[in-house]
Amino acid sequence: TIMAASTTTLRYPGYMNNDLIGLLASLIPTPRCHFLMSGYTPLAVEDGAPSTIRKTTVLDVMRRLSQPKNIMVSADTRTGCYISMLNIIQGNDVDPTQIHKALQRIRERQLVKFIPWGPASIQAALARKSPYVQTRHKVSGFLLANHTSMAELFQTLLHQYDAIKKRNAFVEVYKREPMFSESLDEFDDSRETVQQLVDEYQACESA
């Protein structure tokens, strides 16, 4: 469901976001900060299972897409800022004016926090639902976002690496390989690259 939603605008082309480059170009401000998170709502587990989601208006769908419980990445979006955000709204009977009104309400309520130095705007694309997949909800939404909380994931990775490196765990396994037979500098270079990525994400939060 998630992967199908991410390619909806490519399979059912419209007047915008109809190619992969155009879809991603506006979400990635710098080449290094290109790790995107996804979200989807409403997500039904089983066809026969009762759904806890009652309302699926455009405003409700777009509001829920910004909630941490609908994000498909183990990062807390309650901290940090959004660098960019794209909502793909799927529905055969959705009026574009509904999307504009929903964006205005979200902006007025300040439900989404953006970086201070970039445009504080949510991009929205309207796509048709697949005629081959029957769903109980008239409107669904898919989120692609670039968020500074991605730094938390890489920071956790660095802590885990430092703990393993401190104990020299698994070192002998790598030294058997020709690439690491003389030194393990490649690991240190990789750690430095990840640290630079974390620093760049954290720098995005300041003006």
mmCIF file of C-alpha atoms in Angstrom:
data_model
loop_
_atom_site.group_PDB
_atom_site.id
_atom_site.type_symbol
_atom_site.label_atom_id
_atom_site.label_comp_id
_atom_site.label_asym_id
_atom_site.label_seq_id
_atom_site.Cartn_x
_atom_site.Cartn_y
_atom_site.Cartn_z
ATOM 1 C CA THR A 1 0.000 0.000 0.000
ATOM 2 C CA ILE A 2 2.752 2.439 0.963
ATOM 3 C CA MET A 3 4.890 1.782 -2.114
ATOM 4 C CA ALA A 4 1.859 1.925 -4.387
ATOM 5 C CA ALA A 5 0.849 5.291 -2.923
ATOM 6 C CA SER A 6 4.344 6.704 -3.418
ATOM 7 C CA THR A 7 4.168 6.089 -7.170
ATOM 8 C CA THR A 8 0.547 7.132 -7.687
ATOM 9 C CA THR A 9 1.387 10.418 -9.402
ATOM 10 C CA LEU A 10 3.783 8.557 -11.699
ATOM 11 C CA ARG A 11 1.278 5.875 -12.719
ATOM 12 C CA TYR A 12 -1.658 8.292 -13.025
ATOM 13 C CA PRO A 13 0.121 11.405 -14.367
ATOM 14 C CA GLY A 14 -1.302 14.850 -13.742
ATOM 15 C CA TYR A 15 -0.139 18.372 -14.381
ATOM 16 C CA MET A 16 2.599 18.142 -11.720
ATOM 17 C CA ASN A 17 4.743 15.564 -9.872
ATOM 18 C CA ASN A 18 4.524 13.218 -12.844
ATOM 19 C CA ASP A 19 8.208 12.222 -12.889
ATOM 20 C CA LEU A 20 10.537 10.964 -10.182
ATOM 21 C CA ILE A 21 13.029 13.841 -10.436
ATOM 22 C CA GLY A 22 10.314 16.452 -10.152
ATOM 23 C CA LEU A 23 8.814 14.584 -7.209
ATOM 24 C CA LEU A 24 12.045 14.548 -5.189
ATOM 25 C CA ALA A 25 13.777 17.753 -6.304
ATOM 26 C CA SER A 26 11.636 20.031 -4.145
ATOM 27 C CA LEU A 27 12.038 17.790 -1.074
ATOM 28 C CA ILE A 28 15.848 17.768 -0.966
ATOM 29 C CA PRO A 29 17.424 21.204 -0.358
ATOM 30 C CA THR A 30 20.995 19.909 -0.064
ATOM 31 C CA PRO A 31 22.495 16.744 -1.587
ATOM 32 C CA ARG A 32 23.451 15.274 1.784
ATOM 33 C CA CYS A 33 20.025 15.674 3.439
ATOM 34 C CA HIS A 34 18.225 13.276 1.124
ATOM 35 C CA PHE A 35 16.788 10.795 3.636
ATOM 36 C CA LEU A 36 13.004 11.051 3.437
ATOM 37 C CA MET A 37 10.358 9.690 5.780
ATOM 38 C CA SER A 38 6.968 8.428 4.713
ATOM 39 C CA GLY A 39 3.524 8.325 6.254
ATOM 40 C CA TYR A 40 0.113 6.988 5.300
ATOM 41 C CA THR A 41 -3.468 7.336 6.498
ATOM 42 C CA PRO A 42 -5.921 5.683 6.880
ATOM 43 C CA LEU A 43 -4.119 2.346 7.069
ATOM 44 C CA ALA A 44 -6.435 -0.676 7.315
ATOM 45 C CA VAL A 45 -4.809 -3.868 8.620
ATOM 46 C CA GLU A 46 -7.462 -6.326 7.460
ATOM 47 C CA ASP A 47 -10.469 -5.988 5.216
ATOM 48 C CA GLY A 48 -12.845 -7.322 7.832
ATOM 49 C CA ALA A 49 -11.332 -5.527 10.829
ATOM 50 C CA PRO A 50 -13.271 -2.566 12.257
ATOM 51 C CA SER A 51 -11.656 0.784 11.519
ATOM 52 C CA THR A 52 -11.081 3.348 14.275
ATOM 53 C CA ILE A 53 -10.973 6.153 11.701
ATOM 54 C CA ARG A 54 -14.397 7.633 11.100
ATOM 55 C CA LYS A 55 -13.773 10.820 9.140
ATOM 56 C CA THR A 56 -11.712 10.876 5.963
ATOM 57 C CA THR A 57 -12.190 14.410 4.732
ATOM 58 C CA VAL A 58 -9.239 16.084 3.038
ATOM 59 C CA LEU A 59 -8.550 18.203 6.129
ATOM 60 C CA ASP A 60 -8.620 15.175 8.464
ATOM 61 C CA VAL A 61 -6.321 13.177 6.198
ATOM 62 C CA MET A 62 -3.784 16.000 5.847
ATOM 63 C CA ARG A 63 -3.904 16.716 9.574
ATOM 64 C CA ARG A 64 -3.284 13.054 10.467
ATOM 65 C CA LEU A 65 -0.372 12.819 8.030
ATOM 66 C CA SER A 66 1.607 15.205 10.240
ATOM 67 C CA GLN A 67 0.956 13.192 13.406
ATOM 68 C CA PRO A 68 3.884 11.044 14.673
ATOM 69 C CA LYS A 69 1.735 7.885 14.953
ATOM 70 C CA ASN A 70 1.224 7.856 11.174
ATOM 71 C CA ILE A 71 4.922 8.245 10.323
ATOM 72 C CA MET A 72 6.580 5.058 9.049
ATOM 73 C CA VAL A 73 10.006 5.906 10.516
ATOM 74 C CA SER A 74 11.208 5.460 14.098
ATOM 75 C CA ALA A 75 11.867 9.169 14.553
ATOM 76 C CA ASP A 76 9.998 11.579 16.811
ATOM 77 C CA THR A 77 8.658 14.391 14.631
ATOM 78 C CA ARG A 78 7.478 16.256 17.742
ATOM 79 C CA THR A 79 11.055 17.481 18.037
ATOM 80 C CA GLY A 80 12.927 19.231 15.254
ATOM 81 C CA CYS A 81 11.489 20.828 12.131
ATOM 82 C CA TYR A 82 10.198 19.857 8.742
ATOM 83 C CA ILE A 83 12.546 20.815 5.917
ATOM 84 C CA SER A 84 9.990 19.975 3.255
ATOM 85 C CA MET A 85 6.723 18.087 2.996
ATOM 86 C CA LEU A 86 4.665 16.597 0.194
ATOM 87 C CA ASN A 87 1.141 15.243 0.674
ATOM 88 C CA ILE A 88 -0.275 13.027 -2.056
ATOM 89 C CA ILE A 89 -4.051 12.998 -1.645
ATOM 90 C CA GLN A 90 -5.810 10.073 -3.312
ATOM 91 C CA GLY A 91 -9.489 10.357 -4.116
ATOM 92 C CA ASN A 92 -11.686 10.284 -7.188
ATOM 93 C CA ASP A 93 -14.115 12.934 -5.939
ATOM 94 C CA VAL A 94 -11.690 15.391 -4.326
ATOM 95 C CA ASP A 95 -12.040 19.028 -5.329
ATOM 96 C CA PRO A 96 -8.750 21.006 -5.468
ATOM 97 C CA THR A 97 -10.427 23.765 -3.446
ATOM 98 C CA GLN A 98 -10.734 21.297 -0.550
ATOM 99 C CA ILE A 99 -6.953 20.899 -0.546
ATOM 100 C CA HIS A 100 -6.414 24.666 -0.565
ATOM 101 C CA LYS A 101 -8.822 25.129 2.353
ATOM 102 C CA ALA A 102 -7.142 22.305 4.291
ATOM 103 C CA LEU A 103 -3.698 23.850 3.738
ATOM 104 C CA GLN A 104 -5.013 27.191 4.967
ATOM 105 C CA ARG A 105 -6.477 25.649 8.127
ATOM 106 C CA ILE A 106 -3.247 23.787 8.887
ATOM 107 C CA ARG A 107 -1.261 27.004 8.381
ATOM 108 C CA GLU A 108 -3.608 28.995 10.641
ATOM 109 C CA ARG A 109 -3.441 26.415 13.431
ATOM 110 C CA GLN A 110 0.349 26.068 13.023
ATOM 111 C CA LEU A 111 0.103 22.273 13.164
ATOM 112 C CA VAL A 112 3.419 21.831 11.344
ATOM 113 C CA LYS A 113 6.752 23.381 12.330
ATOM 114 C CA PHE A 114 9.131 24.193 9.480
ATOM 115 C CA ILE A 115 12.772 25.267 9.408
ATOM 116 C CA PRO A 116 13.178 29.030 9.986
ATOM 117 C CA TRP A 117 15.186 29.698 6.823
ATOM 118 C CA GLY A 118 13.019 27.909 4.261
ATOM 119 C CA PRO A 119 9.522 28.247 2.801
ATOM 120 C CA ALA A 120 6.934 27.123 5.364
ATOM 121 C CA SER A 121 4.630 25.484 2.873
ATOM 122 C CA ILE A 122 3.153 22.040 2.405
ATOM 123 C CA GLN A 123 3.202 20.761 -1.136
ATOM 124 C CA ALA A 124 0.133 18.845 -2.172
ATOM 125 C CA ALA A 125 -0.602 16.630 -5.149
ATOM 126 C CA LEU A 126 -3.968 15.211 -6.099
ATOM 127 C CA ALA A 127 -4.103 11.691 -7.526
ATOM 128 C CA ARG A 128 -6.828 9.273 -8.498
ATOM 129 C CA LYS A 129 -7.408 6.027 -6.662
ATOM 130 C CA SER A 130 -6.596 2.756 -8.379
ATOM 131 C CA PRO A 131 -9.661 1.291 -10.090
ATOM 132 C CA TYR A 132 -8.387 -2.226 -9.284
ATOM 133 C CA VAL A 133 -8.140 -1.855 -5.494
ATOM 134 C CA GLN A 134 -11.331 -1.395 -3.484
ATOM 135 C CA THR A 135 -11.006 0.589 -0.248
ATOM 136 C CA ARG A 136 -13.592 1.573 2.320
ATOM 137 C CA HIS A 137 -12.329 5.167 2.570
ATOM 138 C CA LYS A 138 -13.044 7.761 -0.093
ATOM 139 C CA VAL A 139 -9.910 9.778 0.635
ATOM 140 C CA SER A 140 -6.454 8.581 1.665
ATOM 141 C CA GLY A 141 -3.140 10.364 1.974
ATOM 142 C CA PHE A 142 0.545 9.605 1.551
ATOM 143 C CA LEU A 143 3.328 11.707 3.053
ATOM 144 C CA LEU A 144 6.882 12.215 1.849
ATOM 145 C CA ALA A 145 8.810 14.508 4.165
ATOM 146 C CA ASN A 146 12.301 15.649 4.966
ATOM 147 C CA HIS A 147 12.607 16.161 8.731
ATOM 148 C CA THR A 148 15.531 17.061 10.965
ATOM 149 C CA SER A 149 14.607 14.264 13.404
ATOM 150 C CA MET A 150 16.278 11.869 10.950
ATOM 151 C CA ALA A 151 19.470 12.923 12.736
ATOM 152 C CA GLU A 152 18.298 10.904 15.760
ATOM 153 C CA LEU A 153 18.423 7.671 13.766
ATOM 154 C CA PHE A 154 21.965 8.284 12.565
ATOM 155 C CA GLN A 155 23.050 9.459 16.028
ATOM 156 C CA THR A 156 21.807 6.159 17.460
ATOM 157 C CA LEU A 157 23.754 4.342 14.756
ATOM 158 C CA LEU A 158 26.922 6.220 15.746
ATOM 159 C CA HIS A 159 26.470 5.334 19.428
ATOM 160 C CA GLN A 160 26.068 1.661 18.539
ATOM 161 C CA TYR A 161 29.159 1.775 16.323
ATOM 162 C CA ASP A 162 31.237 3.460 19.038
ATOM 163 C CA ALA A 163 30.209 0.797 21.559
ATOM 164 C CA ILE A 164 31.213 -2.012 19.199
ATOM 165 C CA LYS A 165 34.464 -0.284 18.208
ATOM 166 C CA LYS A 166 35.402 0.275 21.858
ATOM 167 C CA ARG A 167 35.267 -3.475 22.500
ATOM 168 C CA ASN A 168 36.911 -4.315 19.145
ATOM 169 C CA ALA A 169 34.001 -6.634 18.433
ATOM 170 C CA PHE A 170 34.009 -8.446 15.071
ATOM 171 C CA VAL A 171 37.350 -6.811 14.131
ATOM 172 C CA GLU A 172 39.047 -10.116 13.347
ATOM 173 C CA VAL A 173 36.289 -11.023 10.914
ATOM 174 C CA TYR A 174 36.902 -7.906 8.863
ATOM 175 C CA LYS A 175 40.707 -8.204 8.997
ATOM 176 C CA ARG A 176 40.442 -11.441 7.041
ATOM 177 C CA GLU A 177 39.232 -9.447 4.058
ATOM 178 C CA PRO A 178 41.900 -7.951 1.744
ATOM 179 C CA MET A 179 40.303 -4.507 1.972
ATOM 180 C CA PHE A 180 40.787 -4.321 5.754
ATOM 181 C CA SER A 181 43.914 -6.436 6.132
ATOM 182 C CA GLU A 182 46.225 -3.456 6.718
ATOM 183 C CA SER A 183 43.954 -1.008 8.548
ATOM 184 C CA LEU A 184 40.373 -0.226 9.456
ATOM 185 C CA ASP A 185 40.525 3.415 8.387
ATOM 186 C CA GLU A 186 37.559 2.850 6.092
ATOM 187 C CA PHE A 187 35.313 2.489 9.143
ATOM 188 C CA ASP A 188 36.587 5.752 10.645
ATOM 189 C CA ASP A 189 36.013 7.572 7.352
ATOM 190 C CA SER A 190 32.481 6.201 7.190
ATOM 191 C CA ARG A 191 31.809 7.288 10.768
ATOM 192 C CA GLU A 192 33.007 10.795 9.981
ATOM 193 C CA THR A 193 30.686 10.938 6.960
ATOM 194 C CA VAL A 194 27.684 9.933 9.079
ATOM 195 C CA GLN A 195 28.667 12.484 11.743
ATOM 196 C CA GLN A 196 28.768 15.216 9.104
ATOM 197 C CA LEU A 197 25.278 14.170 8.019
ATOM 198 C CA VAL A 198 24.011 14.456 11.616
ATOM 199 C CA ASP A 199 25.622 17.887 11.972
ATOM 200 C CA GLU A 200 24.025 19.101 8.738
ATOM 201 C CA TYR A 201 20.559 17.980 9.802
ATOM 202 C CA GLN A 202 20.994 19.681 13.165
ATOM 203 C CA ALA A 203 22.247 22.843 11.475
ATOM 204 C CA CYS A 204 19.034 22.969 9.435
ATOM 205 C CA GLU A 205 17.108 23.772 12.627
ATOM 206 C CA SER A 206 18.903 27.091 13.116
ATOM 207 C CA ALA A 207 18.529 30.152 10.947
#
